[in-house]
XYZ file of C-alpha atoms in Angstrom:
274
model
C -22.166 -89.596 -8.684
C -22.601 -86.425 -6.627
C -20.451 -83.421 -7.342
C -20.564 -80.374 -5.044
C -21.813 -77.249 -6.676
C -19.817 -74.121 -6.061
C -21.360 -72.254 -3.124
C -21.944 -68.542 -2.732
C -18.864 -68.312 -0.440
C -16.654 -69.072 -3.395
C -18.058 -66.252 -5.482
C -18.092 -63.447 -2.897
C -14.352 -63.496 -2.375
C -12.887 -59.974 -2.648
C -9.721 -61.341 -4.370
C -11.011 -61.731 -7.903
C -7.558 -62.654 -9.246
C -7.417 -65.588 -6.897
C -10.979 -66.532 -7.688
C -10.171 -66.526 -11.406
C -7.248 -68.908 -10.856
C -9.374 -71.157 -8.630
C -12.029 -71.422 -11.441
C -9.487 -73.300 -13.606
C -10.316 -76.963 -13.341
C -13.864 -76.301 -12.114
C -16.746 -77.478 -14.367
C -19.192 -75.161 -16.130
C -22.486 -76.920 -16.878
C -25.764 -75.842 -18.437
C -29.183 -77.440 -18.940
C -30.977 -75.156 -21.437
C -34.436 -75.661 -22.877
C -34.573 -79.274 -21.864
C -31.975 -80.243 -24.442
C -29.779 -81.986 -21.952
C -26.841 -81.114 -19.781
C -23.733 -79.747 -21.533
C -20.419 -78.593 -20.201
C -16.868 -79.288 -19.360
C -13.724 -78.186 -17.515
C -12.804 -74.540 -17.426
C -9.333 -74.091 -18.931
C -9.040 -70.287 -19.561
C -10.379 -67.264 -17.821
C -9.814 -63.416 -17.557
C -10.244 -61.339 -14.460
C -11.728 -57.831 -14.475
C -11.410 -55.719 -11.391
C -14.245 -53.241 -11.554
C -13.870 -49.514 -10.887
C -10.101 -49.490 -10.954
C -9.667 -51.600 -14.112
C -9.733 -49.655 -17.402
C -10.611 -52.862 -19.259
C -13.701 -53.512 -17.115
C -17.233 -52.525 -17.972
C -17.439 -51.161 -14.411
C -14.395 -48.876 -14.721
C -14.801 -45.604 -12.831
C -18.091 -47.003 -11.423
C -19.748 -46.609 -14.829
C -23.363 -47.955 -14.585
C -25.669 -48.529 -17.589
C -28.649 -50.647 -18.400
C -26.280 -53.004 -20.179
C -23.909 -53.587 -17.253
C -26.260 -53.362 -14.261
C -26.025 -57.009 -13.426
C -22.291 -56.659 -13.098
C -22.974 -54.790 -9.831
C -24.776 -57.728 -8.229
C -23.257 -59.704 -5.448
C -20.909 -62.568 -6.436
C -22.654 -65.712 -7.600
C -24.566 -64.184 -10.468
C -24.025 -64.295 -14.210
C -23.094 -61.360 -16.344
C -23.774 -61.957 -20.001
C -23.386 -59.373 -22.770
C -23.477 -59.193 -26.562
C -20.132 -58.516 -28.210
C -18.998 -57.635 -31.764
C -22.580 -57.999 -32.941
C -22.023 -61.726 -33.009
C -21.397 -63.463 -29.645
C -22.641 -63.639 -26.120
C -19.916 -63.591 -23.537
C -20.392 -65.272 -20.138
C -18.912 -63.813 -16.936
C -19.069 -64.855 -13.334
C -19.693 -61.957 -10.978
C -17.430 -62.045 -7.910
C -17.005 -60.079 -4.708
C -19.402 -57.827 -2.756
C -22.402 -56.119 -4.237
C -21.593 -52.921 -6.189
C -17.899 -53.817 -6.730
C -18.439 -54.837 -10.394
C -15.700 -57.467 -10.330
C -16.091 -60.467 -12.645
C -14.365 -63.340 -14.341
C -14.796 -63.991 -18.055
C -14.889 -67.675 -18.998
C -12.843 -67.875 -22.114
C -12.551 -71.598 -22.838
C -13.830 -74.979 -21.688
C -12.628 -78.453 -22.393
C -15.815 -80.143 -23.634
C -16.736 -83.388 -21.915
C -20.533 -83.549 -21.347
C -23.220 -83.396 -24.037
C -20.890 -82.997 -26.922
C -23.452 -83.980 -29.504
C -25.803 -81.326 -28.220
C -23.037 -78.723 -28.501
C -22.482 -79.638 -32.143
C -26.170 -79.442 -32.915
C -26.236 -75.936 -31.475
C -23.229 -74.907 -33.579
C -24.833 -76.315 -36.755
C -28.047 -74.511 -36.014
C -26.078 -71.298 -35.618
C -24.337 -71.755 -38.917
C -27.642 -72.483 -40.631
C -29.337 -69.480 -39.093
C -26.431 -67.312 -40.451
C -26.886 -68.709 -43.891
C -23.475 -70.404 -43.857
C -23.549 -74.138 -44.070
C -19.830 -74.377 -44.566
C -17.577 -74.899 -41.543
C -15.097 -72.096 -41.154
C -11.342 -72.596 -40.843
C -11.534 -72.534 -37.043
C -13.785 -75.615 -37.102
C -12.066 -77.409 -40.018
C -8.648 -78.023 -38.365
C -7.629 -81.609 -37.921
C -6.524 -82.186 -34.390
C -3.499 -84.224 -33.449
C -5.070 -86.158 -30.619
C -3.148 -87.378 -27.625
C -4.310 -90.380 -25.577
C -5.981 -88.482 -22.745
C -8.502 -86.734 -25.019
C -9.369 -89.495 -27.406
C -12.777 -89.908 -25.775
C -13.482 -86.206 -26.252
C -12.400 -85.887 -29.862
C -14.260 -89.116 -30.834
C -17.460 -87.315 -29.997
C -16.607 -84.387 -32.218
C -16.564 -86.159 -35.570
C -19.529 -85.275 -37.692
C -19.721 -85.646 -41.533
C -15.968 -86.461 -41.594
C -15.157 -83.117 -39.904
C -13.269 -82.805 -36.645
C -14.750 -79.897 -34.781
C -11.887 -79.279 -32.456
C -12.472 -75.679 -31.391
C -16.131 -75.854 -30.381
C -15.591 -74.347 -26.916
C -12.248 -72.627 -27.436
C -13.176 -69.051 -27.103
C -15.702 -67.045 -25.057
C -18.135 -66.590 -27.913
C -17.875 -70.174 -29.152
C -18.451 -71.703 -25.726
C -21.730 -69.814 -25.208
C -23.005 -71.085 -28.481
C -22.055 -74.687 -27.467
C -23.536 -74.328 -23.972
C -26.739 -72.498 -25.081
C -25.989 -69.295 -23.153
C -27.380 -65.979 -24.207
C -28.893 -62.719 -22.870
C -31.699 -64.603 -21.181
C -29.150 -65.741 -18.630
C -27.807 -62.246 -17.817
C -28.182 -61.731 -14.063
C -29.356 -65.210 -13.100
C -28.097 -66.927 -9.919
C -25.426 -69.579 -10.620
C -24.829 -70.863 -7.055
C -27.024 -72.692 -4.501
C -26.993 -72.648 -0.721
C -24.642 -74.906 1.215
C -27.194 -77.622 1.719
C -27.611 -78.349 -2.000
C -25.702 -80.834 -4.163
C -26.230 -82.045 -7.707
C -26.991 -85.688 -8.273
C -26.160 -86.731 -11.806
C -25.413 -89.902 -13.806
C -21.926 -90.307 -15.156
C -21.481 -90.483 -18.863
C -20.830 -88.414 -21.875
C -24.412 -87.101 -21.973
C -26.106 -86.138 -18.709
C -29.830 -85.894 -19.396
C -31.355 -85.928 -15.945
C -30.456 -84.533 -12.533
C -31.989 -83.894 -9.117
C -31.308 -81.376 -6.437
C -30.895 -83.069 -3.072
C -31.797 -80.950 -0.041
C -29.618 -82.311 2.667
C -31.790 -80.872 5.405
C -34.989 -82.900 4.597
C -33.909 -85.356 1.920
C -36.573 -84.102 -0.425
C -35.702 -84.636 -4.095
C -36.805 -81.877 -6.414
C -36.610 -82.634 -10.147
C -35.626 -80.006 -12.578
C -39.271 -79.808 -13.722
C -40.927 -79.464 -10.310
C -40.082 -75.923 -9.267
C -39.380 -72.953 -11.417
C -37.108 -71.410 -8.866
C -34.741 -74.350 -8.791
C -35.028 -74.837 -12.576
C -33.977 -71.287 -13.255
C -31.026 -71.449 -10.848
C -29.798 -74.671 -12.398
C -29.751 -73.561 -16.035
C -26.166 -72.629 -15.412
C -24.037 -73.837 -12.563
C -20.425 -74.736 -11.633
C -19.085 -77.829 -9.979
C -15.929 -78.845 -8.089
C -14.880 -82.264 -9.405
C -11.654 -82.250 -7.484
C -9.419 -81.255 -10.345
C -6.448 -79.438 -8.826
C -4.520 -77.086 -10.955
C -1.134 -76.109 -9.414
C 0.269 -72.563 -9.793
C 3.044 -74.056 -11.905
C 0.472 -75.177 -14.429
C -1.161 -71.746 -14.803
C 0.042 -69.377 -17.480
C -0.550 -65.693 -16.691
C -0.654 -63.394 -19.680
C -2.349 -60.266 -21.022
C -6.066 -60.203 -21.701
C -7.510 -60.337 -25.234
C -9.159 -57.478 -27.088
C -8.592 -54.741 -24.456
C -6.167 -52.441 -26.276
C -8.414 -49.536 -25.354
C -7.452 -50.040 -21.660
C -4.158 -48.137 -22.015
C -1.641 -49.313 -19.427
C -4.107 -51.849 -18.102
C -4.203 -53.669 -21.376
C -0.934 -55.421 -20.538
C -1.889 -56.569 -17.046
C -1.338 -60.359 -16.820
C -4.905 -61.098 -15.729
C -5.627 -63.824 -18.245
C -5.073 -67.299 -16.836
C -4.943 -70.592 -18.712
C -3.961 -74.169 -18.048
C -0.484 -74.830 -19.434
C -0.480 -77.281 -22.388
C -4.232 -77.600 -22.703
C -5.345 -77.704 -26.315
C -8.725 -76.198 -25.698
C -7.512 -72.680 -24.712
C -8.478 -69.999 -27.191
C -5.091 -68.907 -28.382
């Protein structure tokens, strides 16, 4: 099955609020260190509007070594370290030097769930904590349309139902860290991703529609790097009626901008962060 990868034209839109809403229902996918493809449907995001937004790292055109990639043209990743614990993944939007971005807060996991769990367990082990914290211990009341997802989350009699429900948790699950800060996450209009359906996607090719040349993810470093993280449109349409608009999380410092309703989440989805 071929799914269209989001093109640069999507990311360079000047209306970041609209772009944030349109990211709901799109798929965020990664292929990190040859471990296999992981990802799922985006269900929660936050918009940050650059120089005029007191909650943004780019407020008042502030530029530092840490946030320099935020000023790239739309279609790049902005990843930063937060709370001394987590990496947060943002999609840069708009024109170069505008510093607009969308934080991906939660994903409904569908692809490579076993790999996600392995990454989480490695993280716990590296922190010297082999117990699963309360967030990951909750037993989920599963409705029929997510049985297939939850069935893949049972390990050692534990249902790990929050593995991608939060911006720091999803980067652990998807293998995203500071190495990916500033990388390109979109291809040109002649590229599509050719993958095999299933719970675990392990192989993919880029198909160049101009000359029908197949390039495997091991043949060319340029393509490999671009495809470590990408987004796809799988024709999941989220209506405005199904989008909840509310205040962003953890931005109390932003004064009057702290209450702006620029956090968007899919109504009724159990994978949103809170």
